[in-house]
Amino acid sequence: MIALSDIKGVGEATVARLAELGITTPSQLVLRLPSRYVDLKSPVRAREAECGQFCLFEGTVVGKTSPSKRGARGFTARLLDAADSGARFFKVTFYNQPYYHSVLKEGETFRFLGKIQPGDSLLINPVFEPVQKVRNLDGVFTVYPLRGVIGQGAFKKLVRSALDALSAADMPAEVLEVLHSAHFPTVISEAEQGVRRLAAFDAATAVAIYKKTVNRGENVRKVFYNLPENIILRYVSSLSVTPTESQKRTFEEIFGDLTSPSDMSRIVSGDVGSGKTLTAFFAAVCAAEAGHQCAVMAPTEILAAQHAAKFADIADRLGIRFALLTASTPRAEAARTIGGLRDGEIKVVFGTQSLLSSRVVFADLTLAVIDEQHKFGVNERAELQNKGARDVLTLTATPIPRSLALTFYDDIAVSHVERRAEAAPNVSTRIVSDAKLGDMLRFVAAECGRGRQAFIVCPCIRDSEGFETLSVNGFEREYGGIFASVPHAVLHGRLSGEEKDRIMSDFSAGKLSLLVATSVVEVGVDTKASVMCVLAADRFGLASLHQLRGRVGRDGSEAYCFLHVSRATDRAAERLKAIAECGDGAEVAERDFEMRGAGELLGTMQSGATLTPALGLPMTPAVLHEARSLADGERSRVAEYFSSAFAPELYREFTEKVVRVTLDS
């Protein structure tokens, strides 16, 4: 590998300066990417400029002061902003450059590039050129994080020389092309594409290291499922509905996992109402038929009970003993269930986090089904595995960002259950300001008066400072009068199981027109409701909002989802805009990934910035798509070059971390 001193223009003094920036090799030099790109094709308006940003302006000189005769010998030019039709002006000041006074002639138009300064003058000592003779202030200007140690122009020349040297030293053509795009783009889109592709190379290298390093022996199957070949046909025959083709395909994929040499780690992804539950039931049937046990964990008692009720007919036809275990299960019944799980008589159990209790011991738990993945943390999902479940099936309408990223490592397989043809998108999503809250509630009351059903979801049960009218209790007190003639009830997690069952039964039967609830209705509530109102929607995550929206319009009729917001931050406003624009759960998940990251891939954080391992570039859905689309030959060539010849020191820490940690889904 060539040394820094082999690069044209790099002497001892330059080597010392680069060392101050942590650059000691040619690869580190070319991997020091610009921190900012300034589009020199489009001057910005001075009144829209933000302090501290590098910007390009265009202005006509309308006046200037005389250079001072002492000190910094400064002068200031006043310019008419050529990019602003509103006859706006800005000022530019030059210090210790009195010779520019005669160059900046009144009536002539110039381009100026510099960092926005606080105070009276917009720019101080900017680079400038007349618009009629633009040479350098065109294309894209790159700004490097150099802390003033070395000049921007000088550094760019060193990068060019280093790329020439590395190219002569057999740098692969695709790597050279990407680095050139990142350092010397002609348009902003070229720079963005270059950085994204470089991140894809980094991600592909990380995957190659992961697959080469991780001991796959840990995933070798130790629990076997002796299943009859006709298990899928038997299961389908036990159903009261005809499965879709995508559901049947998922049955086959689950069967293949359970009879393969490796443990199952699979996500079943499908939009709200697509029929993911039937695939989970099939997995449970497989475990029971093979003589093992399956635990199905849901985030709410309502959903767990609903699953158990739906599974009852299947279990009866196939002769499978199952049970429901939640915090509301009567003590005597819970004791019988725990005993049945301990001695192995009960093969399938539905429950909530109660299944994680130390009191619950399984005779032969081999399969865990996690419903609504986004409701559980990494550690909670791992608890069932600690109780013996080596095979894991996860259901989700909106995969958490972490899982989207982990699927790239081939640690998790994905099945897609497509929406039924009759379940076409039919829900209109609208964002409602605080000023329109009353109008929205009156619309809901009118819809209920027409015989339709609605949900009003509040972020909490009781009042808290600053949110007095947004709790369930506060809403009833403040706005209950609007719904005085509407049959309604309040539903939240602190009600007894018997009360919740009664309320949901009345709502499903049409005895109630409105439920004022917490997010307890987010998952698993099958009704004919047509209106969903989420109060303080900015306090909910994207996955939760998508799930709540999925509670209405399930019968195919026209439906509405109103997202109320009073004082949303910019980030919250971005989330609400995303949910309003995205109707598909997979698209919502990708937007979620873009906005909050996937967290630690080699840890337990499920969100937060996810960076590529060596270059620290953002790991976004676009980067993962780019990395997946690399041709096999290109992927292996790039991975080998990056990890061995180009930047092995950058991947050493990642390799060591992979050795210590097994990725957990």
XYZ file of C-alpha atoms in Angstrom:
665
model
C 0.000 0.000 0.000
C 1.299 3.457 -0.852
C 2.172 5.930 1.911
C 1.058 9.531 2.338
C 4.529 10.713 1.438
C 4.157 8.988 -1.966
C 1.340 11.348 -2.931
C 2.147 14.331 -5.090
C 2.211 17.563 -3.072
C 2.558 15.883 0.333
C 5.734 16.937 2.150
C 6.751 16.692 5.780
C 4.798 19.811 6.775
C 1.632 18.520 5.084
C 2.030 15.098 6.695
C 2.151 16.824 10.091
C -0.973 18.892 9.353
C -2.903 15.842 8.151
C -1.878 13.961 11.289
C -3.593 16.691 13.351
C -6.796 15.670 11.562
C -6.209 11.978 12.270
C -5.204 11.286 8.667
C -2.126 9.075 8.386
C -2.861 6.975 5.270
C -4.017 7.689 1.700
C -7.251 5.761 2.371
C -8.046 7.974 5.369
C -7.383 11.002 3.185
C -9.858 10.047 0.458
C -12.391 8.812 3.005
C -12.510 12.243 4.678
C -15.682 13.221 2.855
C -17.122 16.728 2.568
C -19.379 17.659 5.457
C -21.425 19.940 3.226
C -22.158 20.490 -0.442
C -23.153 23.938 -1.721
C -25.106 24.105 -4.972
C -23.413 26.771 -7.103
C -26.035 26.472 -9.819
C -28.724 28.176 -7.776
C -27.979 31.329 -5.724
C -30.160 31.634 -2.618
C -32.068 34.658 -1.383
C -30.189 36.565 1.300
C -33.243 36.876 3.544
C -33.556 33.068 3.714
C -29.911 32.402 4.632
C -29.127 30.757 7.971
C -26.224 31.908 10.106
C -23.200 29.628 9.914
C -24.119 28.069 6.550
C -22.043 28.264 3.362
C -24.222 29.827 0.671
C -23.988 31.269 -2.831
C -25.488 34.709 -3.499
C -25.830 36.904 -6.547
C -26.038 40.664 -6.228
C -25.645 43.920 -8.134
C -23.393 46.552 -6.539
C -25.451 49.664 -5.677
C -22.972 51.342 -3.325
C -19.801 50.887 -1.279
C -17.853 52.607 1.451
C -14.291 53.826 1.055
C -11.563 51.571 2.482
C -10.463 52.650 5.926
C -6.940 54.048 6.086
C -5.903 52.254 9.253
C -6.352 48.902 10.993
C -7.919 46.243 8.815
C -8.488 48.719 5.973
C -11.995 47.327 5.477
C -14.800 48.427 3.194
C -18.421 47.348 2.723
C -20.379 46.883 -0.495
C -24.177 47.179 -0.630
C -25.840 44.893 -3.162
C -29.288 44.368 -4.646
C -30.190 40.694 -4.262
C -30.502 39.366 -7.840
C -32.214 36.160 -6.598
C -35.003 38.070 -4.827
C -37.790 39.758 -6.762
C -38.707 41.829 -3.719
C -35.933 44.433 -4.193
C -34.002 43.239 -1.138
C -30.449 44.236 -0.307
C -27.503 42.666 1.510
C -24.037 43.802 2.547
C -20.611 42.236 2.092
C -17.508 43.374 3.976
C -13.857 42.904 3.000
C -10.946 43.255 5.448
C -7.296 43.637 4.407
C -8.328 43.406 0.761
C -8.615 47.057 -0.368
C -7.685 46.074 -3.931
C -11.156 44.578 -4.389
C -12.707 48.045 -3.981
C -12.014 48.960 -7.579
C -13.060 45.523 -8.852
C -16.554 45.751 -7.351
C -17.905 48.375 -9.748
C -21.337 49.845 -9.195
C -23.966 48.503 -11.561
C -22.159 45.216 -12.138
C -23.451 41.850 -10.857
C -21.281 39.346 -8.977
C -21.548 35.920 -7.373
C -20.419 35.618 -3.737
C -19.668 32.446 -1.776
C -19.036 32.401 1.955
C -20.258 31.519 5.436
C -23.213 33.534 6.717
C -22.154 35.884 9.517
C -24.209 37.462 12.321
C -24.444 41.223 12.289
C -24.912 43.888 9.625
C -22.853 42.240 6.871
C -24.056 38.969 5.422
C -20.571 37.831 4.330
C -17.020 38.716 5.312
C -14.150 38.204 2.847
C -16.182 35.943 0.519
C -14.950 34.408 -2.708
C -16.543 36.246 -5.630
C -16.622 36.394 -9.433
C -18.483 38.519 -11.996
C -21.508 36.663 -13.369
C -20.295 37.236 -16.915
C -17.010 35.437 -16.229
C -17.897 32.686 -13.768
C -15.207 29.997 -13.664
C -14.919 28.582 -10.136
C -18.290 29.501 -8.649
C -20.194 26.981 -10.720
C -21.225 23.384 -10.151
C -20.857 22.156 -6.556
C -18.650 23.603 -3.819
C -17.433 21.081 -1.233
C -16.793 21.988 2.390
C -14.537 19.639 4.378
C -14.339 19.315 8.205
C -10.763 20.593 8.537
C -10.935 22.794 11.661
C -8.753 25.397 9.921
C -5.727 23.077 9.982
C -5.433 23.133 6.195
C -7.145 25.179 3.495
C -10.194 23.850 1.632
C -8.614 24.296 -1.802
C -5.306 22.747 -0.758
C -7.077 19.740 0.757
C -9.109 19.184 -2.388
C -5.891 19.091 -4.447
C -4.445 16.489 -2.073
C -7.560 14.333 -2.436
C -7.297 14.463 -6.219
C -3.612 13.473 -6.095
C -4.397 10.635 -3.666
C -7.130 9.265 -5.934
C -4.706 9.340 -8.875
C -2.139 7.430 -6.817
C -4.649 4.864 -5.541
C -6.003 4.347 -9.050
C -2.487 3.568 -10.243
C -2.217 1.126 -7.315
C -5.159 -0.987 -8.597
C -8.130 0.615 -6.846
C -11.253 -1.035 -8.357
C -12.927 1.159 -10.957
C -16.274 1.243 -9.111
C -14.615 2.476 -5.915
C -12.692 5.168 -7.800
C -15.880 6.297 -9.534
C -17.835 6.537 -6.276
C -15.096 8.469 -4.459
C -14.744 10.850 -7.392
C -18.502 11.514 -7.315
C -18.379 12.171 -3.577
C -15.406 14.565 -3.785
C -15.818 16.228 -7.188
C -19.511 16.231 -8.131
C -20.830 18.463 -10.884
C -24.367 18.518 -9.422
C -25.751 17.862 -5.934
C -27.547 14.680 -7.024
C -24.220 13.201 -8.139
C -22.740 13.908 -4.702
C -25.741 12.329 -2.949
C -25.553 9.253 -5.148
C -21.801 8.926 -4.587
C -22.111 9.129 -0.785
C -25.061 6.710 -0.763
C -23.189 4.194 -2.906
C -20.082 4.529 -0.751
C -22.256 3.786 2.303
C -23.634 0.765 0.433
C -20.073 -0.476 -0.160
C -19.366 -0.026 3.548
C -22.553 -1.913 4.492
C -21.800 -4.720 2.033
C -18.315 -5.069 3.503
C -19.789 -5.274 7.010
C -22.178 -8.035 5.923
C -19.325 -9.989 4.349
C -17.338 -9.703 7.592
C -20.381 -10.680 9.670
C -21.134 -13.795 7.628
C -17.503 -14.824 7.655
C -17.036 -14.223 11.385
C -20.259 -15.281 13.144
C -20.310 -18.878 14.313
C -23.360 -20.233 12.553
C -23.165 -23.373 14.669
C -25.254 -21.567 17.298
C -28.213 -21.634 14.895
C -27.979 -25.348 14.146
C -31.328 -26.936 14.944
C -31.464 -28.875 18.201
C -35.266 -29.193 18.340
C -36.925 -31.166 15.551
C -40.491 -31.107 14.253
C -41.756 -34.460 13.007
C -44.536 -33.098 10.823
C -46.714 -34.951 8.310
C -46.362 -33.851 4.685
C -50.042 -32.934 4.542
C -49.917 -30.590 7.562
C -50.682 -27.515 5.423
C -53.665 -29.222 3.777
C -54.972 -30.365 7.173
C -54.634 -26.859 8.572
C -56.330 -25.194 5.602
C -59.183 -27.701 5.902
C -59.708 -26.608 9.521
C -60.237 -22.960 8.554
C -63.572 -21.279 7.976
C -62.037 -18.948 5.351
C -60.021 -19.598 2.208
C -56.401 -18.443 2.612
C -54.913 -16.116 0.039
C -52.012 -17.197 -2.136
C -49.573 -15.116 -0.064
C -50.858 -16.761 3.132
C -50.376 -20.215 1.611
C -46.870 -19.238 0.530
C -46.121 -18.137 4.092
C -47.412 -21.472 5.441
C -44.893 -23.204 3.164
C -42.066 -20.905 4.295
C -42.832 -21.560 7.973
C -43.013 -25.315 7.312
C -39.670 -25.070 5.519
C -38.116 -23.199 8.462
C -39.318 -25.703 11.058
C -38.011 -28.661 9.056
C -34.720 -27.002 8.066
C -31.302 -27.580 9.713
C -31.392 -24.089 11.306
C -33.630 -22.388 13.870
C -36.432 -20.200 12.557
C -36.184 -16.420 12.827
C -38.875 -15.004 10.574
C -40.961 -11.845 10.331
C -44.415 -12.050 8.791
C -45.019 -8.579 7.445
C -48.391 -7.505 6.152
C -50.610 -4.494 6.326
C -53.346 -4.144 8.905
C -56.107 -6.641 8.183
C -54.095 -8.711 5.690
C -54.460 -11.961 7.672
C -51.106 -12.385 9.414
C -52.804 -14.100 12.372
C -53.644 -17.197 10.312
C -49.945 -17.684 9.607
C -49.191 -17.484 13.334
C -51.905 -20.051 14.050
C -50.335 -22.376 11.472
C -46.966 -22.164 13.249
C -48.696 -22.927 16.570
C -50.445 -25.934 15.017
C -47.084 -27.230 13.725
C -45.567 -27.042 17.218
C -48.556 -28.826 18.767
C -48.684 -31.519 16.060
C -44.982 -32.230 16.668
C -45.620 -32.639 20.405
C -43.969 -29.338 21.412
C -45.368 -26.125 22.922
C -45.954 -22.677 21.428
C -46.413 -19.342 23.242
C -48.201 -16.504 21.441
C -47.466 -13.160 23.139
C -49.654 -10.144 22.364
C -49.259 -6.595 23.723
C -52.793 -6.274 25.163
C -55.276 -8.531 26.938
C -57.925 -7.638 24.371
C -55.773 -8.890 21.508
C -54.626 -12.011 23.377
C -58.239 -12.893 24.174
C -59.311 -12.237 20.602
C -56.569 -14.538 19.282
C -57.587 -17.286 21.697
C -61.240 -16.970 20.672
C -60.367 -17.206 16.965
C -58.063 -20.170 17.541
C -60.741 -22.103 19.419
C -62.467 -23.523 16.318
C -59.155 -24.583 14.765
C -58.020 -26.209 18.005
C -61.345 -28.039 18.333
C -61.159 -29.447 14.790
C -57.510 -30.537 15.193
C -57.727 -31.693 18.807
C -55.235 -29.210 20.257
C -55.431 -28.154 23.883
C -54.799 -24.425 24.352
C -55.260 -21.751 27.024
C -55.327 -17.991 27.644
C -53.165 -16.473 30.366
C -53.236 -12.755 31.224
C -53.157 -10.631 34.352
C -56.975 -10.748 34.396
C -57.232 -14.524 34.256
C -59.001 -15.725 37.453
C -56.568 -17.162 39.977
C -57.922 -20.723 39.882
C -57.958 -20.811 36.087
C -54.434 -19.315 35.933
C -53.193 -22.018 38.320
C -54.680 -24.751 36.104
C -53.102 -23.177 33.017
C -49.669 -22.865 34.640
C -49.935 -26.506 35.728
C -50.926 -27.582 32.220
C -47.953 -25.749 30.730
C -45.588 -27.289 33.282
C -46.709 -30.862 32.630
C -46.992 -30.326 28.857
C -50.733 -30.999 28.487
C -51.376 -27.493 27.127
C -49.642 -27.147 23.774
C -50.532 -23.563 22.819
C -50.903 -20.612 25.177
C -52.001 -17.086 24.319
C -51.074 -14.265 26.643
C -49.446 -10.945 27.332
C -46.281 -10.221 29.260
C -47.739 -12.496 31.925
C -46.103 -15.305 29.948
C -42.709 -13.908 30.991
C -43.452 -14.427 34.700
C -41.083 -16.737 36.572
C -44.185 -18.697 37.670
C -44.771 -19.780 34.072
C -42.622 -22.826 33.328
C -42.968 -24.827 30.114
C -42.434 -28.548 29.664
C -41.257 -28.213 26.060
C -41.531 -24.657 24.703
C -39.898 -24.546 21.269
C -41.745 -21.789 19.390
C -42.487 -18.161 20.298
C -44.891 -16.034 18.272
C -44.577 -12.298 18.943
C -47.556 -10.276 17.751
C -47.183 -6.553 17.058
C -43.395 -6.479 17.179
C -43.123 -2.724 17.754
C -44.823 -3.098 21.156
C -42.009 -5.178 22.632
C -38.357 -4.453 23.301
C -35.408 -6.652 22.406
C -35.080 -7.947 25.977
C -38.783 -8.775 26.290
C -38.738 -10.724 23.038
C -35.640 -12.579 24.206
C -37.315 -13.678 27.463
C -39.461 -16.263 25.699
C -36.350 -17.566 23.977
C -34.757 -17.923 27.389
C -37.699 -20.138 28.375
C -36.748 -22.528 25.565
C -38.220 -21.085 22.371
C -35.413 -21.376 19.833
C -37.779 -20.742 16.913
C -39.239 -17.241 16.709
C -42.001 -15.906 14.467
C -42.832 -12.204 14.593
C -45.935 -10.506 13.193
C -45.962 -6.851 12.245
C -47.722 -4.375 9.997
C -44.859 -1.917 10.367
C -41.484 -3.621 10.971
C -39.365 -1.689 13.467
C -36.328 -0.009 11.862
C -33.959 -2.382 13.650
C -35.504 -5.430 11.973
C -35.472 -3.787 8.550
C -31.733 -3.350 8.988
C -31.140 -6.828 10.431
C -32.863 -8.519 7.491
C -29.964 -7.223 5.414
C -27.618 -9.362 7.498
C -29.764 -12.412 6.585
C -30.337 -12.957 10.300
C -34.083 -12.628 9.848
C -36.160 -13.988 6.980
C -39.238 -12.063 5.848
C -42.607 -13.277 4.570
C -44.991 -10.771 3.017
C -48.738 -11.300 3.396
C -50.536 -9.167 0.851
C -53.735 -7.297 1.512
C -56.862 -9.085 0.335
C -58.305 -7.736 -2.908
C -61.508 -6.608 -1.185
C -59.489 -4.684 1.435
C -58.395 -1.830 -0.820
C -57.252 1.378 0.931
C -60.368 3.297 1.899
C -59.296 5.488 4.832
C -58.736 9.228 4.374
C -56.107 10.613 6.771
C -56.257 14.271 7.801
C -54.241 16.375 10.226
C -56.399 18.567 12.475
C -55.115 21.662 14.284
C -56.167 22.661 17.782
C -58.386 25.381 16.328
C -60.393 22.758 14.404
C -60.726 20.272 17.291
C -64.322 21.281 18.061
C -65.358 20.948 14.406
C -63.785 17.497 14.258
C -65.634 16.304 17.369
C -68.962 17.626 16.081
C -68.347 15.744 12.816
C -67.735 12.568 14.811
C -70.971 13.073 16.759
C -72.859 13.591 13.481
C -71.376 10.402 12.000
C -72.429 8.470 15.096
C -75.904 9.953 14.716
C -76.003 8.463 11.211
C -75.447 5.007 12.666
C -71.697 4.812 12.188
C -69.140 3.955 14.884
C -66.028 5.847 15.975
C -62.975 5.787 18.222
C -61.497 8.771 20.058
C -58.048 7.830 21.311
C -56.360 9.825 24.083
C -52.666 9.574 25.010
C -53.281 8.873 28.713
C -55.969 7.913 31.233
C -55.691 10.746 33.747
C -54.908 14.440 33.504
C -51.317 15.582 33.593
C -49.974 19.107 33.619
C -50.191 20.654 30.170
C -52.535 17.960 28.808
C -55.652 18.498 30.926
C -58.156 17.991 28.078
C -56.301 15.188 26.296
C -56.574 12.418 28.887
C -59.556 10.074 28.829
C -60.884 11.589 32.047
C -60.222 15.161 30.946
C -61.826 14.602 27.550
C -65.001 13.263 29.090
C -65.201 16.286 31.389
C -64.420 18.864 28.679
C -66.202 17.496 25.612
C -68.660 14.917 26.956
C -71.535 17.304 26.238
C -70.983 17.003 22.481
C -71.650 13.268 22.776
C -74.483 13.431 25.325
C -76.902 11.754 22.884
C -74.321 9.278 21.554
C -74.154 5.839 23.232
C -70.524 5.611 24.281
C -68.134 4.117 26.810
C -64.623 4.590 28.128
C -62.021 1.864 27.588
C -58.497 1.705 29.003
C -55.997 -0.734 30.462
C -56.929 -0.202 34.111
C -60.401 -1.647 33.703
C -60.901 -5.256 34.717
C -60.799 -7.906 32.050
C -64.518 -8.505 32.516
C -65.301 -4.805 31.990
C -63.128 -4.606 28.873
C -64.758 -7.717 27.408
C -68.243 -6.347 28.073
C -67.471 -2.957 26.494
C -65.862 -4.491 23.405
C -68.731 -6.931 23.050
C -71.267 -4.077 23.190
C -69.247 -2.060 20.670
C -68.923 -5.002 18.268
C -72.663 -5.678 18.594
C -73.477 -2.045 17.733
C -74.891 -1.188 21.164
C -72.244 1.545 21.486
C -71.474 4.123 18.799
C -68.312 5.587 20.309
C -65.336 4.399 22.342
C -63.209 6.975 24.154
C -60.061 4.985 24.796
C -56.318 4.893 25.219
C -54.070 3.094 22.749
C -55.358 -0.192 24.230
C -57.492 -0.328 21.045
C -54.413 0.013 18.843
C -54.101 -3.664 18.030
C -56.402 -6.546 17.345
C -59.771 -4.792 17.591
C -62.048 -5.999 14.773
C -65.079 -3.740 14.394
C -67.120 -1.942 11.742
C -66.018 1.504 12.954
C -65.481 4.151 10.296
C -63.934 7.094 12.193
C -60.697 7.221 14.184
C -59.657 10.394 16.025
C -56.250 10.462 17.693
C -55.836 13.331 20.147
C -52.311 14.698 20.607
C -51.222 12.483 17.719
C -47.734 14.010 17.900
C -47.194 11.943 21.062
C -47.588 8.647 19.173
C -45.043 6.827 17.029
C -45.546 6.067 13.334
C -46.204 2.368 13.892
C -48.847 3.127 16.531
C -50.588 5.690 14.324
C -50.684 3.254 11.424
C -52.146 0.564 13.679
C -54.780 2.928 15.047
C -55.772 3.936 11.533
C -56.125 0.241 10.738
C -58.965 -0.082 13.253
C -61.424 1.686 10.931
C -62.782 0.939 7.481
C -62.207 -2.791 7.933
C -65.522 -3.625 6.266
C -64.486 -1.799 3.090
C -66.674 1.264 3.632
C -65.438 4.867 3.441
C -63.564 5.799 6.613
C -61.652 8.683 8.198
C -58.606 8.994 10.423
C -58.139 12.396 12.082
C -54.781 13.201 13.679
C -55.171 16.082 16.105
C -52.117 18.138 17.034
C -51.794 21.299 19.102
C -48.095 22.174 19.516
C -46.092 19.757 17.381
C -42.327 20.007 17.044
C -40.791 19.927 13.583
C -39.963 16.242 14.046
C -43.501 15.404 15.153
C -44.923 17.356 12.205
C -42.695 15.297 9.905
C -44.060 12.073 11.421
C -47.663 13.183 10.980
C -47.007 14.211 7.397
C -45.466 10.791 6.744
C -48.464 8.888 8.115
C -50.834 11.089 6.108
C -48.890 10.411 2.907
C -48.253 6.671 3.415
C -51.075 4.166 3.260
C -48.969 1.017 3.244
C -47.336 -0.404 6.388
C -44.065 -1.271 4.640
C -43.773 2.305 3.373
C -44.531 3.636 6.859
C -41.775 1.400 8.264
C -39.217 2.736 5.798
C -40.150 6.340 6.584
C -39.802 5.448 10.286
C -36.334 4.041 9.565
C -35.361 7.224 7.711
C -36.527 9.508 10.513
C -35.356 7.731 13.665
C -32.786 5.185 12.539
C -32.485 1.530 13.494
C -30.407 1.904 16.638
C -27.640 -0.514 17.550
C -27.465 -3.549 15.312
C -25.045 -5.145 17.775
C -26.985 -4.119 20.884
C -30.515 -3.589 22.217
C -31.389 -0.020 21.156
C -34.240 -0.219 18.629
C -33.960 3.323 17.292
C -31.458 6.102 16.941
C -28.850 6.883 14.325
C -27.568 3.815 12.532
C -24.229 4.341 10.856
C -22.152 2.204 8.549
C -19.368 0.525 10.557
C -16.236 2.049 9.056
C -17.166 5.342 7.443
C -19.911 6.385 9.854
C -22.305 7.254 7.020
C -26.083 7.107 7.606
C -27.501 3.591 7.177
C -30.829 4.384 5.524
C -33.344 2.214 3.635
C -31.940 3.664 0.392
C -28.438 2.527 1.391
C -29.690 -0.991 2.178
C -31.514 -1.165 -1.159
C -28.351 0.017 -2.915
C -26.230 -2.580 -1.116
C -28.683 -5.369 -1.945
C -28.686 -4.379 -5.620
C -24.912 -4.772 -5.993
C -23.985 -7.571 -8.369
C -22.384 -10.559 -6.644
C -19.014 -10.007 -8.298
C -19.000 -6.301 -7.485
C -20.062 -6.951 -3.881
C -17.302 -9.475 -3.224
C -14.667 -7.394 -5.033
C -15.509 -4.245 -3.090
C -15.735 -6.094 0.261
C -12.347 -7.717 -0.245
C -10.712 -4.424 -1.250
C -12.213 -2.399 1.607
C -11.481 -4.923 4.356
C -7.977 -5.956 3.301
C -6.177 -3.597 0.926
C -7.924 -0.252 1.379
C -8.991 0.328 4.985
C -8.464 -2.800 7.114
C -7.882 -0.761 10.274
C -11.351 0.762 9.981
C -13.022 -2.674 10.012
C -10.936 -4.224 12.765
C -13.124 -2.871 15.582
C -16.301 -3.979 13.803
C -14.894 -7.484 13.340
C -13.989 -7.716 17.016
C -17.492 -6.604 17.993
C -19.081 -9.204 15.741
C -17.027 -11.894 17.426
C -18.301 -10.802 20.862
C -21.948 -10.255 20.043
C -24.570 -12.354 18.282
C -27.200 -10.286 16.517
C -30.545 -10.546 18.302
C -33.803 -10.028 16.431
